[in-house]
Coordinates of C-alpha atoms and ligand atoms in Angstrom, one line a residue:
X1 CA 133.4 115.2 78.5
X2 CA 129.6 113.9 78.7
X3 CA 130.3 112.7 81.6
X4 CA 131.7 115.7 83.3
X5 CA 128.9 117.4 82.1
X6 CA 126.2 115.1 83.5
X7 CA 128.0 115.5 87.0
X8 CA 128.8 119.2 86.6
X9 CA 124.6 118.9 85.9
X10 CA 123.7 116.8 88.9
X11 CA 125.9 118.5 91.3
X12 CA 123.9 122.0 90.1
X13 CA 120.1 120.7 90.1
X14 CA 121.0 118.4 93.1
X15 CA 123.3 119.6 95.6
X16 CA 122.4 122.6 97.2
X17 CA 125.6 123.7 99.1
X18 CA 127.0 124.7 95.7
X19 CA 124.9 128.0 96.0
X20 CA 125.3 127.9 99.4
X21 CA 121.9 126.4 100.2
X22 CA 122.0 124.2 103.5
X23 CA 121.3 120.4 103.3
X24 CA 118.8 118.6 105.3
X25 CA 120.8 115.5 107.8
X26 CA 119.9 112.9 105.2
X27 CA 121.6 114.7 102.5
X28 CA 124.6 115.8 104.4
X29 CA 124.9 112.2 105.8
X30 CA 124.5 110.4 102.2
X31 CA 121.0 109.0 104.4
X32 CA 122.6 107.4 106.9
X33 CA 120.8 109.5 109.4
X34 CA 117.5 111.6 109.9
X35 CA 117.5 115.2 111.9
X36 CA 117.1 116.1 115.3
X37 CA 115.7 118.9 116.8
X38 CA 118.5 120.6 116.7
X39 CA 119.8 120.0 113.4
X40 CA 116.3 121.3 112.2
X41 CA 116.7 124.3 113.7
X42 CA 120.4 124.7 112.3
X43 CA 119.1 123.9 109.1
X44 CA 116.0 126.7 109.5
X45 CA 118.3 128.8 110.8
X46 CA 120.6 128.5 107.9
X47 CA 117.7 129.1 105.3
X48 CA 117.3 132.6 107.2
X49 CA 120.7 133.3 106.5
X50 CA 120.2 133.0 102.6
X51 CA 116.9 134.6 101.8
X52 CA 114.2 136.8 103.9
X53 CA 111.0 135.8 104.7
X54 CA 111.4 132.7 107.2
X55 CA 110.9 133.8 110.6
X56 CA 110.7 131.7 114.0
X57 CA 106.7 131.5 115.0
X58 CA 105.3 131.4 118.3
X59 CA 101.7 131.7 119.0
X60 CA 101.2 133.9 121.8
X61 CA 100.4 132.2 125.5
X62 CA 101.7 128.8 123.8
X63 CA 104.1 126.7 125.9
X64 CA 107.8 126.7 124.3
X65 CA 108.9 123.4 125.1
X66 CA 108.0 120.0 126.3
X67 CA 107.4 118.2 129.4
X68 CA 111.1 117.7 129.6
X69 CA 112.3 120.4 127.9
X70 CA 112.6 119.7 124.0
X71 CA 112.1 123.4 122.2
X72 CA 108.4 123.5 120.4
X73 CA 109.7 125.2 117.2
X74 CA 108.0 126.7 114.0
X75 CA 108.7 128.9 111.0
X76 CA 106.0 131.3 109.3
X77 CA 106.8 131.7 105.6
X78 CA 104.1 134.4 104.8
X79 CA 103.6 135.0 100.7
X80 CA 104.2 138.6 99.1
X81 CA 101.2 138.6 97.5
X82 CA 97.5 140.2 98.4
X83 CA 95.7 137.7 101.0
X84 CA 97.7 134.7 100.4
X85 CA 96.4 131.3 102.0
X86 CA 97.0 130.4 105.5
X87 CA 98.3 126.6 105.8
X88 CA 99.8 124.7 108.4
X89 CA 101.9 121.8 107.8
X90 CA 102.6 119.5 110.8
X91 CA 105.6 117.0 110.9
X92 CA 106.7 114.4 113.1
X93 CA 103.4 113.8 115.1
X94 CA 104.4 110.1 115.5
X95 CA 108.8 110.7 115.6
X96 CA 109.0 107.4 113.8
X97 CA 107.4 108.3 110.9
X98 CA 110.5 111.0 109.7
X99 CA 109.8 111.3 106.3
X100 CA 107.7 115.0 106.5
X101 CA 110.2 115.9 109.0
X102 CA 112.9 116.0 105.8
X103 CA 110.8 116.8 103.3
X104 CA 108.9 119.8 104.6
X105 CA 112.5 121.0 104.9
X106 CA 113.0 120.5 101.7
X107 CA 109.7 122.3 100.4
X108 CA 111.0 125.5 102.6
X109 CA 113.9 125.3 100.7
X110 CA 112.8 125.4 97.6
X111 CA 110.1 128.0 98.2
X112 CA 112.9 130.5 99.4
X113 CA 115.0 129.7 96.0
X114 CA 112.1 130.8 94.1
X115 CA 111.1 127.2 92.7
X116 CA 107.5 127.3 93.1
X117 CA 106.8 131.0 93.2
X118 CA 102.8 130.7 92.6
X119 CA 103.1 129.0 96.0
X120 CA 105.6 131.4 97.6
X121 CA 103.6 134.6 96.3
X122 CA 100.1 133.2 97.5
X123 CA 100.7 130.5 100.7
X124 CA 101.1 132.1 104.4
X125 CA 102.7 128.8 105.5
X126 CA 103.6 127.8 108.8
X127 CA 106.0 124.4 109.3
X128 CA 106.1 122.4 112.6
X129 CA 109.2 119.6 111.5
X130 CA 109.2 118.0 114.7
X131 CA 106.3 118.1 116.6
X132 CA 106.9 115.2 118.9
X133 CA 110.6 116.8 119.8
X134 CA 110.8 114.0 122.4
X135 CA 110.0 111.6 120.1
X136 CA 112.1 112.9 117.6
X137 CA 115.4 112.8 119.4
X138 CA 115.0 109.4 120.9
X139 CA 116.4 108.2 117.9
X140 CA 117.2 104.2 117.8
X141 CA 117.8 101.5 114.9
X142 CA 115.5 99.1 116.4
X143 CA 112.6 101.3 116.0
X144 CA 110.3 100.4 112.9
X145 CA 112.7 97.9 111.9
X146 CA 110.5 96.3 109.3
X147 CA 111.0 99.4 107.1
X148 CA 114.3 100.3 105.6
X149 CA 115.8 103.3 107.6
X150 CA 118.7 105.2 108.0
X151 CA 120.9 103.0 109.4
X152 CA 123.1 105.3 111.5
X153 CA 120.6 106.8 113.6
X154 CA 117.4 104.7 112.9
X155 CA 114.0 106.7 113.5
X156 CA 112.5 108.3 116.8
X157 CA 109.8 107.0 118.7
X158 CA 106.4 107.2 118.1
X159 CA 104.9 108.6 121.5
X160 CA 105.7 111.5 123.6
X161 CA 108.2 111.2 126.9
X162 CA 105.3 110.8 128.8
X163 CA 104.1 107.2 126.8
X164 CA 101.0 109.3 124.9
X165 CA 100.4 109.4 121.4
X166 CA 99.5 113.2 120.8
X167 CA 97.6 112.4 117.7
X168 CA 95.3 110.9 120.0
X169 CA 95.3 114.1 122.2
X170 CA 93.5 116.9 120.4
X171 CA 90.3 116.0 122.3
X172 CA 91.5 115.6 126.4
X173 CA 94.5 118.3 125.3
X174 CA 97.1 116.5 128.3
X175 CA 100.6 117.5 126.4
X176 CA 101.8 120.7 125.7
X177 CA 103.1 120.1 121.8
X178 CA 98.3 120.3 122.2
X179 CA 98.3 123.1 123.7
X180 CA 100.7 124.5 121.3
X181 CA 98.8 123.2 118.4
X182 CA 95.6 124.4 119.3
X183 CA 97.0 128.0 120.4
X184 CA 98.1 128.3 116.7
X185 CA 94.5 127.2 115.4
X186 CA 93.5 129.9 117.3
X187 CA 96.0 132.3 116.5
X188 CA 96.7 131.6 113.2
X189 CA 93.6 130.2 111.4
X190 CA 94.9 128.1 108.7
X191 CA 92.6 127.5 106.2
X192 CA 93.7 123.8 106.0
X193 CA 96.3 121.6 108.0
X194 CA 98.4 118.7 106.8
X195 CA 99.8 116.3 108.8
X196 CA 102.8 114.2 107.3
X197 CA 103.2 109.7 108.3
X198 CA 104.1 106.7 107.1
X199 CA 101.9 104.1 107.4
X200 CA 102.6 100.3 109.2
X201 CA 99.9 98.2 107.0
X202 CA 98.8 96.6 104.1
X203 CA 101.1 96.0 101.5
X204 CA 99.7 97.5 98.4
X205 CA 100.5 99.0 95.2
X206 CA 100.2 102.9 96.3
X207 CA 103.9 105.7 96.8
X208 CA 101.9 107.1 99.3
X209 CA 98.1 107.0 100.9
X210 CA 96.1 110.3 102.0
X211 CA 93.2 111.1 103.6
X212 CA 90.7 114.2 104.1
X213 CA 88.8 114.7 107.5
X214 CA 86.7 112.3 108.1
X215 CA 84.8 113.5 111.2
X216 CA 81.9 112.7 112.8
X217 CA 79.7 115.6 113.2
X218 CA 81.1 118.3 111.0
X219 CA 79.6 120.5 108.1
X220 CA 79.2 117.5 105.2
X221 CA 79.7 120.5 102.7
X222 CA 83.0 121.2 103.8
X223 CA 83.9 117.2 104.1
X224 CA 82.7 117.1 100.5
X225 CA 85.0 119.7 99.6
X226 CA 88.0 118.0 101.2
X227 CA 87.4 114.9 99.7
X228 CA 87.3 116.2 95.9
X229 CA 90.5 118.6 96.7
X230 CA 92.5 115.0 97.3
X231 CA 90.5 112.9 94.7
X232 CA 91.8 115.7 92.0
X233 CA 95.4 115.7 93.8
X234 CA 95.3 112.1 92.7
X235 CA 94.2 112.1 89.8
X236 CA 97.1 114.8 88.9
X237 CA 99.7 112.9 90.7
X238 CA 98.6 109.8 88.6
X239 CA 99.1 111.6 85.3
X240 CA 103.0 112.0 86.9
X241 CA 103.0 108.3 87.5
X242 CA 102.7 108.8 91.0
X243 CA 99.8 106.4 92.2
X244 CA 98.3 107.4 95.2
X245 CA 95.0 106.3 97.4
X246 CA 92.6 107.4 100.6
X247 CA 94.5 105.9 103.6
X248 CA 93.5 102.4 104.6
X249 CA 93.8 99.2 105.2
X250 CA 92.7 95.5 103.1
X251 CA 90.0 93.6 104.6
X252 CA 91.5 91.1 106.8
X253 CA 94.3 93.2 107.7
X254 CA 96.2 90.7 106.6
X255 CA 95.6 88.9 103.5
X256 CA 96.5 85.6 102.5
X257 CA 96.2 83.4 99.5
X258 CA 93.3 81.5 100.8
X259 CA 92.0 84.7 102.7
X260 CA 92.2 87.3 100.1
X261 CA 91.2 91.2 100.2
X262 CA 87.7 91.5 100.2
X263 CA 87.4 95.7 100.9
X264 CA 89.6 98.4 101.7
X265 CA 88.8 100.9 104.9
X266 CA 89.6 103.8 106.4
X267 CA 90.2 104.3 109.9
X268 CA 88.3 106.9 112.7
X269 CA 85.7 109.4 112.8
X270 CA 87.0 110.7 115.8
X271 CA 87.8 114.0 116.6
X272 CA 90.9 113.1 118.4
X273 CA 92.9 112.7 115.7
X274 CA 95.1 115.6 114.6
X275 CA 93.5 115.9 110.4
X276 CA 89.7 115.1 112.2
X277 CA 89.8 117.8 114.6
X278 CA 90.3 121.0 112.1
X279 CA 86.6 120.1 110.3
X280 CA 85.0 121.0 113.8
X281 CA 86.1 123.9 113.6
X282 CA 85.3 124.5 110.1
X283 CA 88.6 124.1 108.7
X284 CA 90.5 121.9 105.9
X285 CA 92.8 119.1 107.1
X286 CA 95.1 116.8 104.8
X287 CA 96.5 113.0 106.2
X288 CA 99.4 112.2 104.4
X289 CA 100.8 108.7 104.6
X290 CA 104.2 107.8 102.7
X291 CA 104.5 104.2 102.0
X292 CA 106.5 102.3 104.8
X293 CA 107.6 99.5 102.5
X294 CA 109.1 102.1 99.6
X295 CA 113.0 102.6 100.5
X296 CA 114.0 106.1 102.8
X297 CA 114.6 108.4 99.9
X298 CA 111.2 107.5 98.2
X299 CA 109.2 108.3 101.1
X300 CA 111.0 111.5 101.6
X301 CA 110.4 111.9 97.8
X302 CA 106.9 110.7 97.4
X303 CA 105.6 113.4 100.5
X304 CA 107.4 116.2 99.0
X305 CA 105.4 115.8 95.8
X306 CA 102.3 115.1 97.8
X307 CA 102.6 118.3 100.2
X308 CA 103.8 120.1 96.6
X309 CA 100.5 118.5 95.0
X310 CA 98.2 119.7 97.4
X311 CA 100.0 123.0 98.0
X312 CA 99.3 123.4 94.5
X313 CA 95.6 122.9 94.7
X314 CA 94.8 125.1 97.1
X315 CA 96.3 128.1 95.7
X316 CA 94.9 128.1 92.6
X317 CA 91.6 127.1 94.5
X318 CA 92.2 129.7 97.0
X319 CA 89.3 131.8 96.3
X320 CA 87.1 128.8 96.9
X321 CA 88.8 127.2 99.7
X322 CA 88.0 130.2 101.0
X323 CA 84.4 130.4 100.6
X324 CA 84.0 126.8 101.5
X325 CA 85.4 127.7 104.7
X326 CA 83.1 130.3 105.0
X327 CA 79.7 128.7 104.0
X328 CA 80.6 126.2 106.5
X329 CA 80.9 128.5 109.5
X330 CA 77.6 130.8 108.1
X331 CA 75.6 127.2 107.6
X332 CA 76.0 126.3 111.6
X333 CA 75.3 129.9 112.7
X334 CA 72.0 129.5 110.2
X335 CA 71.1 126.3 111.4
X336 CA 70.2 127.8 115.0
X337 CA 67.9 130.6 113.4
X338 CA 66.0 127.4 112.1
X339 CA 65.2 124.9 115.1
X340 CA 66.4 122.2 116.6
X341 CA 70.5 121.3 115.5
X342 CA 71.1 117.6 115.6
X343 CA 74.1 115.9 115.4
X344 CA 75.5 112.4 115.6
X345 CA 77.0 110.4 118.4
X346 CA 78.4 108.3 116.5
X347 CA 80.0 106.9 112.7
X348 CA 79.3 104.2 110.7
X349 CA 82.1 103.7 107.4
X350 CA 80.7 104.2 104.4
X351 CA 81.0 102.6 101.0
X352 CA 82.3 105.4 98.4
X353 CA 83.0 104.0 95.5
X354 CA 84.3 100.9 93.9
X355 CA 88.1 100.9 93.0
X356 CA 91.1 99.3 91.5
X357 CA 93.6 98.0 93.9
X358 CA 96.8 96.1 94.1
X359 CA 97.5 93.7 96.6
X360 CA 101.1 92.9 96.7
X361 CA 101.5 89.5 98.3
X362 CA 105.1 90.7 99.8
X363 CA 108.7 88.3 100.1
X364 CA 109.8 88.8 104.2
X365 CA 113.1 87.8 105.5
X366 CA 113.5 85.5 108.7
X367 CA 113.1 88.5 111.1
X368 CA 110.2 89.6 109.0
X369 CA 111.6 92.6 106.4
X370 CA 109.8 92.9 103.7
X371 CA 112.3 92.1 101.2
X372 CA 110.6 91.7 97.8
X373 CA 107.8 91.1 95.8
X374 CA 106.0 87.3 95.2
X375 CA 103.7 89.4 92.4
X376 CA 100.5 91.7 92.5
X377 CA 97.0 90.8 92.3
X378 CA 95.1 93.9 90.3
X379 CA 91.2 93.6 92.5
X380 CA 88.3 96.1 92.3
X381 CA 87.3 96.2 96.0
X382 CA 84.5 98.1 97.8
X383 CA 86.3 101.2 99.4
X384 CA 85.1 102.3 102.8
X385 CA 86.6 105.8 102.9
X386 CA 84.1 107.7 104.5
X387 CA 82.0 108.0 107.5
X388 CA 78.6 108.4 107.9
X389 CA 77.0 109.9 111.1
X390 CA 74.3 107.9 113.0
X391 CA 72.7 108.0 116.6
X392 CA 71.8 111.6 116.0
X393 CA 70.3 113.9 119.1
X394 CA 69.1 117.2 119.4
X395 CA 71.8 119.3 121.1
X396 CA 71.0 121.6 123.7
X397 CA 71.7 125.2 123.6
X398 CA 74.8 125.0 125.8
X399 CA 75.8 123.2 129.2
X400 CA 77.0 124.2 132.8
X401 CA 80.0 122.7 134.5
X402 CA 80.1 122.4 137.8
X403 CA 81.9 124.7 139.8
X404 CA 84.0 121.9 141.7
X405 CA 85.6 121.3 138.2
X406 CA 86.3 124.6 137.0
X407 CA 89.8 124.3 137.6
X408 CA 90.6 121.0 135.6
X409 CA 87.9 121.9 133.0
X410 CA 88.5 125.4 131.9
X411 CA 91.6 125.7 131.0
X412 CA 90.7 122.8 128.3
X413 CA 88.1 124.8 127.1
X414 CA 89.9 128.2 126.8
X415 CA 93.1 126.1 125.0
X416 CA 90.3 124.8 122.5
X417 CA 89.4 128.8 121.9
X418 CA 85.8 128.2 123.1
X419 CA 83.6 130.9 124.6
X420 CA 83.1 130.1 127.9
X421 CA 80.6 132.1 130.2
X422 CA 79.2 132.1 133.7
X423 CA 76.4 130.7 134.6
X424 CA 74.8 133.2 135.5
X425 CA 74.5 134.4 131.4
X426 CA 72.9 131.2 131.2
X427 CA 69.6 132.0 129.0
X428 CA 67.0 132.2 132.1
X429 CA 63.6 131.2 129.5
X430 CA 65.2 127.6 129.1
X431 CA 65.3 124.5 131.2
X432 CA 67.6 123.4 133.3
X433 CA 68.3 120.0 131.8
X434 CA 69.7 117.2 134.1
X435 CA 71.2 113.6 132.7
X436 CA 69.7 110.2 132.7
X437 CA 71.8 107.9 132.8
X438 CA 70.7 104.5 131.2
X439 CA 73.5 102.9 130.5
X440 CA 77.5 103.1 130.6
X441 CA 80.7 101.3 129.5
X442 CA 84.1 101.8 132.0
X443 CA 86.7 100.6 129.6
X444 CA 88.1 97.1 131.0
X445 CA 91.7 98.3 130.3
X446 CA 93.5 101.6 129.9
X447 CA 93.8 103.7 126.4
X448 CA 96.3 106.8 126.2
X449 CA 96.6 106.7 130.5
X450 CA 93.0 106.6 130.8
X451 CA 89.8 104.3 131.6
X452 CA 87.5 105.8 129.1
X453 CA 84.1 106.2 130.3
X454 CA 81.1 106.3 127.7
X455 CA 77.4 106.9 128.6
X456 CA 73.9 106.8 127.3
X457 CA 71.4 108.5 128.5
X458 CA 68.9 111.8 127.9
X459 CA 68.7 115.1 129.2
X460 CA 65.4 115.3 131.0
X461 CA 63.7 118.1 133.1
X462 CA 64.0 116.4 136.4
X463 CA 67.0 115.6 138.5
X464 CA 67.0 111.8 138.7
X465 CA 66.4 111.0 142.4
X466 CA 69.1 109.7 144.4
X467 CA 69.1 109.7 148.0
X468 CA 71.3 111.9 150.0
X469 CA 72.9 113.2 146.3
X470 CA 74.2 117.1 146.3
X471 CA 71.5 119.3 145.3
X472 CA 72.5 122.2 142.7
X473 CA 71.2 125.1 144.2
X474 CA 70.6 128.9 142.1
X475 CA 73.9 130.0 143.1
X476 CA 75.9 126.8 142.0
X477 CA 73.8 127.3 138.6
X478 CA 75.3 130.9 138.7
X479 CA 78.8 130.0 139.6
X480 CA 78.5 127.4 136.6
X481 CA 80.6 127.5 133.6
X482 CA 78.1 128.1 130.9
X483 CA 79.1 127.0 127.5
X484 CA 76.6 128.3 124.7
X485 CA 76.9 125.8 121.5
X486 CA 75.0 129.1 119.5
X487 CA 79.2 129.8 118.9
X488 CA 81.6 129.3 116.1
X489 CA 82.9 126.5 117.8
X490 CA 79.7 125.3 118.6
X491 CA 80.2 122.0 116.7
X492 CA 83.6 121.1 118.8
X493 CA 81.8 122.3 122.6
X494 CA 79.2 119.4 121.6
X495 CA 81.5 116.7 121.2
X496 CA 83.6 118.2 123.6
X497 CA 81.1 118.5 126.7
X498 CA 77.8 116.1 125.8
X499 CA 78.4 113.2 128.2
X500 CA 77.4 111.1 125.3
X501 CA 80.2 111.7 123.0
X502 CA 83.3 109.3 122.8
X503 CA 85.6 112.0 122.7
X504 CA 84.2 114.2 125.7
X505 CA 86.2 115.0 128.8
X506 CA 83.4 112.4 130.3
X507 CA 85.2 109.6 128.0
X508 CA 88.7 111.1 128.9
X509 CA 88.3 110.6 133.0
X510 CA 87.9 114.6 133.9
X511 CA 84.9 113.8 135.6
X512 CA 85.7 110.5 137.0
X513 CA 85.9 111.4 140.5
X514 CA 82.1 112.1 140.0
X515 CA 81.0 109.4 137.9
X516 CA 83.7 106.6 138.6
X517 CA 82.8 105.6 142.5
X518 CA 84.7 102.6 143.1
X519 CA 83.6 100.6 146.4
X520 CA 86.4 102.9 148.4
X521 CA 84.4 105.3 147.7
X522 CA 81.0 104.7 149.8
X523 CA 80.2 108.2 151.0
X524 CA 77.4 110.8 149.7
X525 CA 76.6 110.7 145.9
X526 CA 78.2 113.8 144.1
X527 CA 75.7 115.5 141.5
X528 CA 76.2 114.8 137.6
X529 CA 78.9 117.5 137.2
X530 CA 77.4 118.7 133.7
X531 CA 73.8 119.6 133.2
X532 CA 72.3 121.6 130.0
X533 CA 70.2 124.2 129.4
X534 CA 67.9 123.4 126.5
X535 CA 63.6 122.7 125.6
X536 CA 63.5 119.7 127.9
X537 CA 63.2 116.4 126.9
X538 CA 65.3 115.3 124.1
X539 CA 65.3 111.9 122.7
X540 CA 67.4 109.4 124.6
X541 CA 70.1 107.4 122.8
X542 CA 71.8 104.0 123.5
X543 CA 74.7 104.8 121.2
X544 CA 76.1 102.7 119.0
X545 CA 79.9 102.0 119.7
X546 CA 82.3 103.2 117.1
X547 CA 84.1 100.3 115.4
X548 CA 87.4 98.9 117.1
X549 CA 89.8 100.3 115.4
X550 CA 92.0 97.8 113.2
X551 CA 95.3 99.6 112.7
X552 CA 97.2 102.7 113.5
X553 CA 99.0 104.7 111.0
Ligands
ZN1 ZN1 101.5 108.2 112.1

């Protein structure tokens, strides 16, 4: 009779096609397999049939499919109550990585049968499941192998059909899952946006790893902010016995017995990366990173708490998430009232605290699975989990683009929401500002398709001479782009168009015909294709480069 009971009990918290609630493909297939895009739409579509509220979302002008095809599809879940939050949760980014994919599912689910119904009453949620839909549906065992998957179907892949890895893309924008991304920013505003993976690294003691933007260059107020809204998800999920940790990695990557860890770091300042990008804008982001070595249906369970956590947080810190949001943006349009705005060119990790960590020296089959557990070492280790900006310059007050370039350079900008001007609304009582160039690196091999180009160098009042070189005369200035960094998005136009930046369309190769002259290419000089308009004279930088990056999660 107990025992009837304790199934009748399971079957009624547990299963929810008793009430007519869809599963997710890893609970219809007892985890033998993850979803495709399809069966996440017949799953959303399913949820629709049981409750209101769900509805399809499609930011306006955004592309509805991929390269080859794959649908682009999100739900808006928008809370009854007065002004609730707007938050976007992303899925999928990297297809092998499946674990937000389910679970975000399952959060939707269980907002809709009235679980969580602070959340539901005060969260304007939008859901992207499967970002990467290529990715996602180029599902194969043999991918991620070292992890335990489900078996039937294995994971997707982690790049897009065309070999890029979009959270790498936020900057140069080449896919269209980008420009779909960045038309909701626009559109929709989120106050903060999560983005759910699992990491490949260090073996340590954490269910799941997280991370706040870290970016180089945006309001330090707001990064503060970010950082104690996760430090306080912690500590909360800690109290639950859920131990969780700012993504990163040991120091050596790999530890050994005679090498063992001697710090713990995070992992890019750049604004590239899907949970940077948002703070240029002024905006919340959340990196969520389930554990690879935990089995399938504890990662799935460990980032349904986590996105639950942080949900959490934010709406019963609405009010401030809010104003932090605000303060940001009112602190950059300040800072132009007062002088000169400087920011860096580059990031330097910092050392945030000192923490307790557990190295787990790990058991691994013959073909490398991690299979057990040899023990735990309990260390207090330096933690670099934070960035601080160096190399900082005077910015101009905005920049001209060449004419020739227009057509591969604007519709970048506009997909970033940038105001973007004519040069002839250029402000006429400033210099025109032309670049010295004093030093480059052309990347020796190729990163996301691309030979990255980065520069050093100074604006400077007078066009470096070089013989036979394209002069710009008044009516190239006027049939300029002119992009004015006194904007909103002032912060993101910087790093977007300073030929100095390591995330700039310069780094990303728009400009290479220009600045890239092989010896095929022996003919006239072309003009530098970007010039600013600014005081004159601001100080010249020899950058230092970011550090290589160690890992990717
Ligand atoms: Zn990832």
């Amino acid at each position: 009779m107990r025992s009837a009971l304790r199934s009748l009990a399971l079957i009624l918290t547990g299963a929810s096609l008793f009430a007519g609630w869809p599963q997710t493909t890893p609970e219809r297939t007892e985890l033998r397999r993850t979803s495709t895009v399809a069966e996440v739409r017949a799953f959303m579509e399913a949820l629709r049939k049981q409750a209101p509220g769900l509805e399809p979302y499609q930011p306006k002008g955004a592309p509805r499919a991929t390269e080859t095809g794959k649908p682009l599809l999100a739900w808006r879940l928008k809370g009854a109550g007065k002004d609730p939050l707007r938050v976007y949760v992303n899925a999928n980014i990297h297809a092998g990585e499946v674990e937000g994919k389910e679970a975000i599912q399952q959060v939707l689910r269980e907002l809709l049968q009235g679980k969580h119904p602070e959340l539901r009453r005060n969260l304007d949620l939008v859901v992207m499941p499967a970002y990467n839909a290529d990715g996602t549906d180029a599902q194969d065992p043999a991918i991620r192998s070292y992890q335990p998957n489900p078996t039937e179907s294995g994971v997707g892949r982690r790049e897009n059909a065309q070999g890029l890895d979009l959270n790498r893309d936020l900057m140069k924008v080449a896919a269209p899952n980008t420009r779909w991304l960045l038309a909701m920013l626009n559109e929709f505003d989120p106050a903060a946006v999560l983005d759910l993976h699992t990491t490949n690294g260090s073996t340590h003691g954490f269910h799941l790893t997280h991370g706040p933007a870290c970016t180089m260059g945006a309001d330090e107020g707001l990064l503060a902010f970010n950082r104690k809204m996760l430090v306080e998800v912690r500590e909360r999920l800690k109290t639950e016995g859920m131990p969780t940790y700012d993504y990163g990695n040991f120091v050596p990557y790999r530890p050994t017995a005679e090498k063992p860890p001697t710090a713990w770091e995070t992992y890019d300042a750049h604004p590239r990366l899907l949970t940077n990008y948002p703070a240029l804008r002024n905006r919340l982001a959340v990196l969520s990173e389930s554990y690879v070595y935990r089995s399938w249906p504890d990662r799935i369970s460990d980032t349904r708490k986590f996105v639950l956590a942080c949900l959490g947080w934010m709406v019963e810190h609405r009010n401030d998430v809010r104003s932090q949001v605000r303060e940001a943006q009112d602190r950059w349009t300040a800072a132009w009232a007062k002088g000169p705005v400087s920011l860096p060119l580059s990031a330097k990790l910092k050392e945030v605290e000192r923490y307790a960590f557990e190295w787990v020296d790990p058991i691994r089959d013959d073909k490398g699975h991690l299979t057990g557990e040899k023990g735990r070492t309990r260390l207090e280790l330096p933690s670099f989990v934070g960035f601080e900006g160096q190399d900082f310059v005077d910015v101009p007050a905005g920049y001209l683009v060449d004419p020739a370039f227009v057509p591969r350079v604007l519709p970048v900008l506009q997909a970033h929401g940038l105001r973007v001007q004519l040069g002839t609304s250029r402000p006429k009582s400033l210099a025109v500002l032309h670049f010295q160039e004093s030093g480059r690196k052309l990347a020796p091999g190729a990163y996301q398709g691309v030979f990255t180009l980065e520069l050093q160098g100074a604006w400077k009042a007078e066009a470096p001479p070089k013989k036979q070189q394209a002069a710009w005369t008044p009516a190239d200035l006027d049939r300029a782009l002119y992009i004015p960094l006194d904007q909103p998005l002032g912060r993101l136009a910087f790093y977007l168009l300073d030929p100095r930046s390591s995330d700039s369309l310069v780094y990303w190769g728009a400009f290479h015909s220009a600045l890239v002259r092989g010896d095929g290419m022996w003919g006239e000089p072309p003009r530098f294709p970007i010039l600013a308009v600014g005081r004159g004279e601001v100080n010249a930088v020899s950058a230092t480069p970011m550090s290589a990056p160690r890992t990717q999660e």
